[in-house]
Structures are given as structure tokens and as C-alpha cells.
XYZ file of C-alpha atoms in Angstrom:
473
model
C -26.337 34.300 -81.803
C -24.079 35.994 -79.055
C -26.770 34.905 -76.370
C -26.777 30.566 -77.734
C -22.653 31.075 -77.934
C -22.500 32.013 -74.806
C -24.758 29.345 -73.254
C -22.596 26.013 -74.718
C -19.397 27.957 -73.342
C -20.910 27.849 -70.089
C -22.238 24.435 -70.240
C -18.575 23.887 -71.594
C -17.560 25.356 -68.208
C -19.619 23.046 -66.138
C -18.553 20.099 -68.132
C -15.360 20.428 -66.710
C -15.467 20.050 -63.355
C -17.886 17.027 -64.192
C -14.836 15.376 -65.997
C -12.703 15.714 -63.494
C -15.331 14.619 -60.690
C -15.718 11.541 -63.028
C -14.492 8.912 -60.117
C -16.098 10.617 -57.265
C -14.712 13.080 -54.916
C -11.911 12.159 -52.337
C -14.021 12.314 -48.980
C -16.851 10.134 -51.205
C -17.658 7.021 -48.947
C -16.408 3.779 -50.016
C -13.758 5.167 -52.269
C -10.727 3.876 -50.379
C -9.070 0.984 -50.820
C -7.756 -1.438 -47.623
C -4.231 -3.207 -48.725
C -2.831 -5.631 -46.311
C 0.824 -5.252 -46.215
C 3.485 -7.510 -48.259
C -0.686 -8.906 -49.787
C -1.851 -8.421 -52.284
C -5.526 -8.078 -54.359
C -7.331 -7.396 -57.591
C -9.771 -4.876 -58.226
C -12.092 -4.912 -61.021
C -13.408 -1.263 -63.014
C -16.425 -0.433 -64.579
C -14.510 -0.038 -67.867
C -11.320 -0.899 -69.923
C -8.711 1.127 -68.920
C -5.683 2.547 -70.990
C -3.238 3.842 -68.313
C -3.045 3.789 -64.572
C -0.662 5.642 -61.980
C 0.624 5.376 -57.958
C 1.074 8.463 -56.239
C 4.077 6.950 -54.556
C 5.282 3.317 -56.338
C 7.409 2.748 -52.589
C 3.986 2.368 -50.969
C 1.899 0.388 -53.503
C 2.443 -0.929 -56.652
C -0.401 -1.539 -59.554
C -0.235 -3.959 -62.319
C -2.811 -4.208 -65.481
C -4.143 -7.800 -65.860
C -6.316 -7.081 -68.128
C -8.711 -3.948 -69.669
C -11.122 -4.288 -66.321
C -8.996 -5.852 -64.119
C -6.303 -4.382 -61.842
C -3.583 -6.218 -59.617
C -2.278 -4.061 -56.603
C 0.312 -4.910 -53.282
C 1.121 -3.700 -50.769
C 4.698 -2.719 -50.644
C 5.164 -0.618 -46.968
C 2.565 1.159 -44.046
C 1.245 4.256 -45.184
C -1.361 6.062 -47.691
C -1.358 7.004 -51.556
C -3.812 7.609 -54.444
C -4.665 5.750 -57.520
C -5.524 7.203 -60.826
C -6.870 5.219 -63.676
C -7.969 6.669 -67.220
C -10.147 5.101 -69.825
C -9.740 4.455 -73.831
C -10.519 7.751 -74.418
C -7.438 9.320 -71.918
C -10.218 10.194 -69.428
C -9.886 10.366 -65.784
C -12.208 7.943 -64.889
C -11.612 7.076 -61.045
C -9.579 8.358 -58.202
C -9.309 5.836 -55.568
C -7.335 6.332 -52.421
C -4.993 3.038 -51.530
C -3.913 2.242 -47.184
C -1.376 -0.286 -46.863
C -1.697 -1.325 -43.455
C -1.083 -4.238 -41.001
C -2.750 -7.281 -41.713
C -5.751 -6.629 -39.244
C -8.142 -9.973 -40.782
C -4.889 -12.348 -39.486
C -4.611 -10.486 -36.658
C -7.971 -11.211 -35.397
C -7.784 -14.360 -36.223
C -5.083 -15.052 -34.197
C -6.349 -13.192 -31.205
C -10.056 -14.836 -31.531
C -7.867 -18.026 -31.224
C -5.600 -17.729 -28.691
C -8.159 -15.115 -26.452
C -11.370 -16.422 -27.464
C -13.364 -14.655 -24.388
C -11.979 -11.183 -24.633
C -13.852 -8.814 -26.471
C -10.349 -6.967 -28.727
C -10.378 -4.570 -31.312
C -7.610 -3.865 -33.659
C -7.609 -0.710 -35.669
C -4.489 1.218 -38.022
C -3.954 4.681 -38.159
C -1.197 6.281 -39.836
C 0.866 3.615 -39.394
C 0.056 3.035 -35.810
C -1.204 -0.749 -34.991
C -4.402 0.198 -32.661
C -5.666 -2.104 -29.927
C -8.416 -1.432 -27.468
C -10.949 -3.421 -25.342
C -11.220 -4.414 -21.656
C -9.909 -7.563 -20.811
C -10.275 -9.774 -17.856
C -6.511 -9.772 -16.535
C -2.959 -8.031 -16.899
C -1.712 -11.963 -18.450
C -4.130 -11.565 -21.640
C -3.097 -8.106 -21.852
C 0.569 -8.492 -22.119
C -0.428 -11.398 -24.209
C -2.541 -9.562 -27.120
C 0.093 -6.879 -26.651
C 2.620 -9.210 -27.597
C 0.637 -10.783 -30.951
C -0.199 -7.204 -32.182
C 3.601 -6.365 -31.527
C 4.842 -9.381 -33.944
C 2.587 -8.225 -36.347
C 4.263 -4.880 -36.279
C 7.956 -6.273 -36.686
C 6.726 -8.018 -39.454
C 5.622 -4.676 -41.313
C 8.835 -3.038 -40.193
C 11.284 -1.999 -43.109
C 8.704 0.418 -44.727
C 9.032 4.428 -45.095
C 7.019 4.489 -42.114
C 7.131 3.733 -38.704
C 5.182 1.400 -36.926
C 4.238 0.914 -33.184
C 2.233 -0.761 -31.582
C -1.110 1.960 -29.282
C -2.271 0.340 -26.425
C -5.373 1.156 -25.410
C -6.462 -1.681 -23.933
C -7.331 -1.796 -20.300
C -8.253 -4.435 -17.525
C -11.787 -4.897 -16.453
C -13.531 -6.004 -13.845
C -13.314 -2.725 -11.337
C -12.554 -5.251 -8.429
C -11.237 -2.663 -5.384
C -8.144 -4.780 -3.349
C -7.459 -3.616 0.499
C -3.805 -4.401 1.458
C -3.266 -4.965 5.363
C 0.726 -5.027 5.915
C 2.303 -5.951 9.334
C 5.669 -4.880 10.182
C 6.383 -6.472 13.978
C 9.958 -6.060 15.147
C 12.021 -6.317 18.474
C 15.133 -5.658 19.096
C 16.774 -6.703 22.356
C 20.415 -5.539 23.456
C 23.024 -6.140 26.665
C 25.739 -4.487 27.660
C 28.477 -4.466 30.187
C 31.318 -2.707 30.945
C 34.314 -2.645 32.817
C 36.594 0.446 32.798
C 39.153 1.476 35.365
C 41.537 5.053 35.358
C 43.923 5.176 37.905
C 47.312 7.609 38.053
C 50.516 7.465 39.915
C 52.743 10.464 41.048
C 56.308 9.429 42.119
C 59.027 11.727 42.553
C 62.461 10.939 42.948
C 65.202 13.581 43.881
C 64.745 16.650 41.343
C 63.083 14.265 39.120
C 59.262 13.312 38.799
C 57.510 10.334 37.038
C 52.997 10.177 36.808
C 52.168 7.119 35.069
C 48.557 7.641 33.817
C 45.709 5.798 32.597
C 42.570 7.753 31.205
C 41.251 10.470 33.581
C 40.360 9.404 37.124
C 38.411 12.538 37.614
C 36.630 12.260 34.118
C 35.643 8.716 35.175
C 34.401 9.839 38.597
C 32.393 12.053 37.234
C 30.681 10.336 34.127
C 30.999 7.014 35.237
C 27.424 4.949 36.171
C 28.398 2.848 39.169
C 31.839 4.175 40.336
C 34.126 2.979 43.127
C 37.020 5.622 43.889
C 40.017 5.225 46.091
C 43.552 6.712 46.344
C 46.622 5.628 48.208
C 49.001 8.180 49.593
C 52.755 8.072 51.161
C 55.653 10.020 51.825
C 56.642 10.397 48.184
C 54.132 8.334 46.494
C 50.361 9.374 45.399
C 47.813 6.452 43.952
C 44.243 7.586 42.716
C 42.188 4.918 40.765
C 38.759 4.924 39.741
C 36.865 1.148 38.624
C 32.804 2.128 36.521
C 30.964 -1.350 36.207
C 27.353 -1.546 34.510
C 25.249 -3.791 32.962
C 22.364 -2.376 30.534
C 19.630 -4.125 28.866
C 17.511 -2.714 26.154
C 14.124 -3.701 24.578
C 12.578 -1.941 20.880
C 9.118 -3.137 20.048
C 8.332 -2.017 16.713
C 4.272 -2.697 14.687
C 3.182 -1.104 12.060
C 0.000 -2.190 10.616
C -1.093 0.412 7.650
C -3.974 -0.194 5.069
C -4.297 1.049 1.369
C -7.091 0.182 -1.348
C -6.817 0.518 -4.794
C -8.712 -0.888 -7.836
C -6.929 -3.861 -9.826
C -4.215 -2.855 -12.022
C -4.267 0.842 -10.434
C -0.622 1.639 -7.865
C -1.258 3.485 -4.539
C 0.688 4.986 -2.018
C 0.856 5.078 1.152
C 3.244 7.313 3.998
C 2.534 8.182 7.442
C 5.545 9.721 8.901
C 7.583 13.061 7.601
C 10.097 14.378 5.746
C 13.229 16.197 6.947
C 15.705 18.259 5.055
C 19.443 17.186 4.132
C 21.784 19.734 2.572
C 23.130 18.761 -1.336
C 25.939 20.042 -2.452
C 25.323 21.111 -6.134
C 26.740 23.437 -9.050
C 25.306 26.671 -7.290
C 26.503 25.657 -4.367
C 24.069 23.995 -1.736
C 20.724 22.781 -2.473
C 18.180 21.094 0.403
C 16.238 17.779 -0.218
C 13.816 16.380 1.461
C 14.349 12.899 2.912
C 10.959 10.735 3.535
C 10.862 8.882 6.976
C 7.827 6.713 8.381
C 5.524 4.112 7.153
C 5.563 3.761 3.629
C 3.537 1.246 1.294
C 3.289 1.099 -2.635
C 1.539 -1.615 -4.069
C 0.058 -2.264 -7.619
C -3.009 -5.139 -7.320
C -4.043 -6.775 -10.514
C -7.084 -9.518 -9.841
C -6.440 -12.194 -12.294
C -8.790 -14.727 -14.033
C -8.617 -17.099 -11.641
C -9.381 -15.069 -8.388
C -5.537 -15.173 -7.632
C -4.394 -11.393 -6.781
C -0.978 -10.521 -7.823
C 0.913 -7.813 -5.596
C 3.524 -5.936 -6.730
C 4.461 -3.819 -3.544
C 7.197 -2.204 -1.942
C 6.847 -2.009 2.283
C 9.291 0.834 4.320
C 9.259 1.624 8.036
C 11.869 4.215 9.092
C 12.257 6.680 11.525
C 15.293 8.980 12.452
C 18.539 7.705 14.464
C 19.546 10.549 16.572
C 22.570 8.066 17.845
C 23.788 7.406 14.075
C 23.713 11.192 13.546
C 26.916 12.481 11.522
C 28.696 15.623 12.180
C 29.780 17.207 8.309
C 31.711 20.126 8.286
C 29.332 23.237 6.572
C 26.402 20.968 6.323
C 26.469 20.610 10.172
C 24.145 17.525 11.438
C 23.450 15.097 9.130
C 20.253 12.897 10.948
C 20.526 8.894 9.914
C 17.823 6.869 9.202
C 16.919 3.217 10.644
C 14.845 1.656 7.891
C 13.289 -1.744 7.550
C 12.001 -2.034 3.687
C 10.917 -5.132 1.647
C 10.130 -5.160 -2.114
C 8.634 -7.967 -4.086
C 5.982 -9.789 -6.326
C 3.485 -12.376 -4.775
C 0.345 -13.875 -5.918
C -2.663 -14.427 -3.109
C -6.181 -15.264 -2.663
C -8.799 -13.156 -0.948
C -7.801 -13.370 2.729
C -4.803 -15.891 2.320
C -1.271 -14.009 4.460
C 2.205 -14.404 3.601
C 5.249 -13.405 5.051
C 7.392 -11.407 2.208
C 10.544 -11.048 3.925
C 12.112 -11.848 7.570
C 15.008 -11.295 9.701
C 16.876 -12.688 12.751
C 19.923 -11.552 13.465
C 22.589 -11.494 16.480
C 25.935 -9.778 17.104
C 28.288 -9.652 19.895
C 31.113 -7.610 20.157
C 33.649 -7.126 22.406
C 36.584 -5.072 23.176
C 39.913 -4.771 25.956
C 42.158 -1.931 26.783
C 44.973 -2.872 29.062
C 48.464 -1.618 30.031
C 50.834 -4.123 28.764
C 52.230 -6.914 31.485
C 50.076 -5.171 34.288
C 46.645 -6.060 32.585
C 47.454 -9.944 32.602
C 47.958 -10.256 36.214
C 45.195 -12.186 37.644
C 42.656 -10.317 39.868
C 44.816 -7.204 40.557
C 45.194 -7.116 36.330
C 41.270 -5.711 36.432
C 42.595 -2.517 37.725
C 44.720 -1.814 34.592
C 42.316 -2.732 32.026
C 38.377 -1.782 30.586
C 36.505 -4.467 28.510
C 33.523 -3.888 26.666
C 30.989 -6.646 26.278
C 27.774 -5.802 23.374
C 25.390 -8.014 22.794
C 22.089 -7.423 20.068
C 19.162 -9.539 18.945
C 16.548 -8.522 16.647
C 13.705 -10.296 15.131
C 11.855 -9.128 12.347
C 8.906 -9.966 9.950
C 6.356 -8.339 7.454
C 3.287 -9.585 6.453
C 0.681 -9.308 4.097
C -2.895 -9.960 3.568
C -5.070 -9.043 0.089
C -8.813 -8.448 0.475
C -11.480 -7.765 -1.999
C -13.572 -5.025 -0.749
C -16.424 -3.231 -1.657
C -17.535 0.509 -0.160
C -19.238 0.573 3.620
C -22.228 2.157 4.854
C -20.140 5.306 6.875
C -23.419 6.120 9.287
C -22.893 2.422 10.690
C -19.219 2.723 11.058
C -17.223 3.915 14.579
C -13.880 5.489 13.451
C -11.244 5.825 16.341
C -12.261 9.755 16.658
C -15.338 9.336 17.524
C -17.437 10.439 20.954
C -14.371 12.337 22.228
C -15.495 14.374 24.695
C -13.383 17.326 25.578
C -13.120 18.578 29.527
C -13.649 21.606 30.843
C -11.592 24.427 32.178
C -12.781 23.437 35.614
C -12.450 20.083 35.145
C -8.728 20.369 33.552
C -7.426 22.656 35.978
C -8.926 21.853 39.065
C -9.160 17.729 38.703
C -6.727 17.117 36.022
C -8.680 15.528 33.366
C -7.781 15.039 29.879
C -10.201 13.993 26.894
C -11.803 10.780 27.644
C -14.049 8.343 25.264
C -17.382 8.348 26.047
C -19.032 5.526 27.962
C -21.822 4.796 25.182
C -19.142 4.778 22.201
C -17.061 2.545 23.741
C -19.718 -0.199 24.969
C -21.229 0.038 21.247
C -17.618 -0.654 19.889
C -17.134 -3.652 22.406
C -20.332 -4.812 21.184
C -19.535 -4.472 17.545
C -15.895 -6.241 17.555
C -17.954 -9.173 19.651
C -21.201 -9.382 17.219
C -17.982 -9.614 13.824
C -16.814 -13.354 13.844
C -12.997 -13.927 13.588
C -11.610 -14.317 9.759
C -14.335 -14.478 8.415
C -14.094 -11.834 6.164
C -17.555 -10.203 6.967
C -18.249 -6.845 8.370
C -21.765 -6.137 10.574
C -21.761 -2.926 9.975
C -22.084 -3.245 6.171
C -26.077 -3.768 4.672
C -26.977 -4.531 1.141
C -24.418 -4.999 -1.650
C -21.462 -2.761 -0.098
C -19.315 -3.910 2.789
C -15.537 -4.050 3.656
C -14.195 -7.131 4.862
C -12.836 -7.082 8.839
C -13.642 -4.450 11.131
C -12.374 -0.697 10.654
C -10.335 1.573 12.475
C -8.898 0.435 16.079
C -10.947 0.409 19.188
C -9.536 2.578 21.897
């Protein structure tokens, strides 16, 4: 009797767990429930139900239509449970309730407006997911855009809502950017300058009228004409400097940089030098970048237009402009020519981004008053200054499609070097010299590659880079 009592108390014992397993288990497949928010939709049961409950009423509400038939919406983003009982006060189902974005309109709209690109919208905790490779950075910012409307629409809820992208922009095409910076600079100057001083002394009395420093003149001066007059009493030095200078800057800079479409890249050949900072533990030292500097972003659109977004810098140091600061001693200036802007190309096509010509002229007189304005004679009481500057200046650029080079057919600018001996260095002054062979084989490539055409011979099969590379010396 003991032995059969204490069998139905175990299958009592196992009955439970049955109960309570009566709607499935949580992680069971297929029992979660996909609510569109501000939607709603009915769900139908297995069997009349008596009661039902929300885990959290703010998220989803539940209405009975009838004994087998349940009406739910969504209220805001975010998860909950549903509990229903049966007749007899029995848990009969668990079912676990998402209120998310509406995904079905969402694809709609995005098969409609982007038929040809292959996006995928997801939800996940409130997060509005979209992924997939599309064909340019417009239909990106554009699905971006439709999946961020659809998250303003579910804002207002207990939970926030943002928009993951994780879409990116296909293709792989690889975009060389050739930039030319060509500047001169042309300057003239003359000048005039003149110091003279006179000594004349009168009883115990003595008057000097001076003008700058004859023998400071004599001595720095360019092209210098000294003379002095001398009496009794009387003592007349003067001292007349005349030049003329002319100046010519040539300035070309021609760097390259490749980067895949929608990828940035930088570029800087050059240096950086240190400028003292004054900070609140007293003087820090940053480092200042000088040179030739590129940054561009490429994106190859749709319609074999390839937009640039890039930012062009040529600087080097001004020793002339350099500034003397008390504690931080020399401070070294920098003459910098920089251009930053967004253009659109085709493969090959050049454009100038930005351009200068400029002139100035200055001029300056220092005379003693009533002296200087006598005609002829004045010229020995007076120093004029006459500066005059011209500069032209313009950048270029030219996007290329590429595609990766056979490097065995290539000749780089290093190559067949040949160094000279001790003998040969010492005794007949050589230096390193190109050999014979490399350079005839370079002539002979640059002559076999047709101009602009965008084809390199040294490239077989699929790969190839478009012009010739490297620089013949």
C-alpha cells in the first residue's frame, strides 16, 4: 500500500512540471510573436480561454474577441510575454510578444524606390538593422534615410530607437588620384638709399646733421658709391646703395594615392617640426606637418562618375617669415598652398580645383623734409623702395580606375643604380650613375605607351594600372 502511494505522488510530481510546460518552453521555436508597431493583429488558440495577461501593458496590449480569438497592438519598441489560461484556470500557453518597426512596409518601400539593391532590414532590441552592399554612396544615404523615417515614426516608446548601419558600398573599384600643384612666383626689386653726415662747428659750438650711418651703408650696402667733402671748418661724408633684384620660385608637385571607392587615404611627403605650446604645466611641444599632403575619399557611383572629396597641401618652411618669441625662441613660418573641395569626374577626365594669380607692388620714401624735394640733388637726401611680386598658381586633378600591375615588368626610379668604387670616387670623381641598359629599356618603354590613353605595356592579363609608373631619370 506504502509502495502504490508512493508511485501516484510521484507521478503527481511529474504532472507538475507538465502543467506548467503546457504552452511550450520559452526558447521553443515558433513561439514568439512579431507585432508591428502602432499595428495591430489577431491570434487565434487552440481553446477557449478564460483570462489572459501582458507582462508589461506599456508595450502591448491584448483584448478578448472572443473564447479562441485574441486581439493584440502594438503600443511601443521592445519585448514582453503573454500568458493565457483555459476554462479550467490552466496555464495553457506562454507566448513571447516583439513590438518592433514595421519591417514588411519598410521593404516595400525600399524594393520600390531601390529596386536593384539587394537590402536587408532586421530589429534588435529596439535597434532598426540594415545591411547589404549597394552599388553607390547616393542609394546608401538614400535607404539610410527611409529606414531613419521609419524610426521617428516609432519614437515616443520606453525604448530607444536608432537606426545600425551596416550597409556598405560594393563594387571594390580601386581609384588612383594624380594631383598637380605648378606654381611660380616672380619678384623685382629696387632700391635707392643714401646716408650722408655733416660736421660744422662754429666758435665753441658744434652742429652734425645726420642721416642713417654712412659707414653702416658702406659696409652692407650692394652697389655703393662713397664720397666726402672736406674744408676748413666743414666735413661732408655721404654714401648713395642702388640695386635692382629679380627673383624666380618654380614650384610642382605631382603626388599619387589609390584607394578603393568609398575608403579615405592619405598622403604626406615632407616632415614635421616642433613648435613650443604654452599649456597648464607650463610648455608643451607639437609637431607641425610641412610638405606634400593629399586626403581624398573616392566613391565610384552608378553611373561611372567618381566623386572626390579631397583636401590638397603643399608647404614648406619660411626661414624669412621666421618670428623671434621671447622663451619660445624661433618660431619657423610656414608657406602653404592648400585647396579643399568636392568634384565629380570620369575615368581620366582633369579639372582644375582651385587657382591663383596675384600681383602686389609696394613702395616706400624716406626723405629729409624740404631737402628731399629738390630736383636731382633731392636723391641724396632720400631712399625709396620699389617691390614688385607675381605669382601664378594652379592644382589639378585627374581620377583613374586602376587595377594591380605585374611588378617583374615594372622599372621603378631606383632601379640599376650602380654604385662607384673607392677608386673610381676618389681618384675620378664619380658619383652613382644609371646604368646604360636600364635607361635604354625605360626610353623604350615610355615610347612603346601611347599618350592618354590610359593603357600601360607593362601590364598582361586582367591587372594593369593606367599611365606609366614612377619617373624616368
Amino acid at each position: 500500500m506504502n509502495i502504490l502511494r508512493s508511485g501516484l505522488m510521484g507521478l503527481m510530481l511529474l504532472a507538475v512540471p507538465l502543467a506548467g510546460q503546457a504552452g511550450g518552453s520559452l526558447q521553443q521555436p515558433g513561439n514568439e510573436v512579431l507585432l508591428p508597431i502602432h499595428k495591430s493583429r489577431s491570434l487565434m488558440l487552440d481553446r477557449p480561454a478564460s483570462r489572459v495577461s501582458v507582462a508589461n501593458p506599456a508595450i502591448a496590449d491584448v483584448l478578448v474577441l472572443q473564447d479562441k480569438e485574441l486581439y493584440l497592438v502594438g503600443k511601443s519598441l521592445g519585448h514582453t510575454n503573454l500568458m493565457v489560461w483555459d476554462l479550467n484556470d490552466q496555464l495553457m500557453d506562454v507566448m513571447d510578444i516583439e513590438v518592433s518597426h514595421d519591417l514588411q512596409g519598410l521593404k516595400e518601400r525600399l524594393y520600390r524606390f531601390l529596386p536593384s539593391e539587394p537590402i536587408q532590414v532586421h530589429t534588435s532590441q529596439g535597434q532598426l538593422v540594415v545591411s547589404g552592399e549597394v552599388s553607390d554612396l547616393d542609394k546608401l544615404n538614400s535607404a539610410y534615410e527611409l529606414a531613419r523615417g521609419y524610426v521617428v515614426a516609432a519614437e515616443g516608446g520606453v525604448a530607444r530607437s536608432e537606426v545600425l548601419n551596416m550597409m556598405s558600398v560594393g563594387g571594390g573599384q580601386q581609384v588612383m588620384l594624380e594631383v598637380t600643384v605648378a606654381e611660380v612666383a616672380r619678384d623685382t626689386a629696387r632700391n635707392w638709399d643714401s646716408a650722408f653726415a655733416l660736421s660744422e662747428p662754429s666758435g665753441n659750438w658744434s652742429f652734425d646733421l645726420l642721416r642713417d650711418s654712412v659707414p653702416a651703408l658702406a659696409i652692407n650696402g650692394t652697389n655703393t658709391l662713397v664720397g666726402s667733402f672736406a674744408s676748413a671748418d666743414t666735413v661732408f661724408n655721404v654714401a648713395l646703395d642702388l640695386a635692382k633684384t629679380r627673383g624666380l620660385a618654380r614650384v610642382l608637385a605631382e603626388p599619387r594615392i589609390t584607394a578603393i571607392s568609398g575608403q579615405s587615404a592619405e598622403f604626406l611627403s615632407g616632415g614635421e617640426f616642433p613648435v613650443p605650446v604654452p599649456n597648464e604645466d607650463g610648455i608643451a611641444v607639437e609637431f607641425k606637418e610641412f610638405g606634400v599632403g593629399l586626403k581624398f575619399t573616392p566613391v565610384v557611383l552608378n553611373s561611372g562618375k567618381i566623386n572626390l572629396n579631397l583636401n590638397v597641401a603643399v608647404s614648406e618652411p619660411s626661414i624669412a617669415n621666421t618670428t623671434e618669441i621671447p622663451i619660445f625662441g624661433n618660431i619657423t613660418a610656414l608657406n602653404k598652398r592648400s585647396a579643399s573641395t568636392t568634384v565629380e569626374l570620369g575615368d581620366g577626365q582633369t579639372i582644375g580645383i582651385a587657382g591663383l594669380l596675384s600681383e602686389d607692388v609696394r613702395e616706400s620714401v624716406s626723405q629729409l623734409p624740404f631737402a628731399g624735394d629738390i630736383p636731382v640733388l633731392g636723391n641724396l637726401f632720400t631712399s625709396r623702395d620699389y617691390i614688385k611680386g607675381e605669382t601664378e598658381l594652379v592644382i589639378m586633378v585627374t581620377p583613374r580606375l586602376v587595377r594591380p600591375f605585374d611588378r617583374q615588368h615594372v622599372t621603378l626610379p631606383t632601379d640599376g643604380f650602380i654604385e662607384p668604387t673607392d677608386m673610381e670616387f676618389y681618384l675620378l670623381g664619380k658619383m652613382s650613375e644609371r646604368s646604360r641598359e636600364q635607361q635604354d629599356s625605360s626610353a623604350n618603354m615610355a615610347q612603346q605607351t601611347p599618350a592618354n590613353t590610359g593603357t600601360n605595356p607593362a601590364v598582361s592579363g586582367e591587372g594593369g594600372m593606367e599611365q606609366t609608373y614612377g619617373q624616368s631619370l
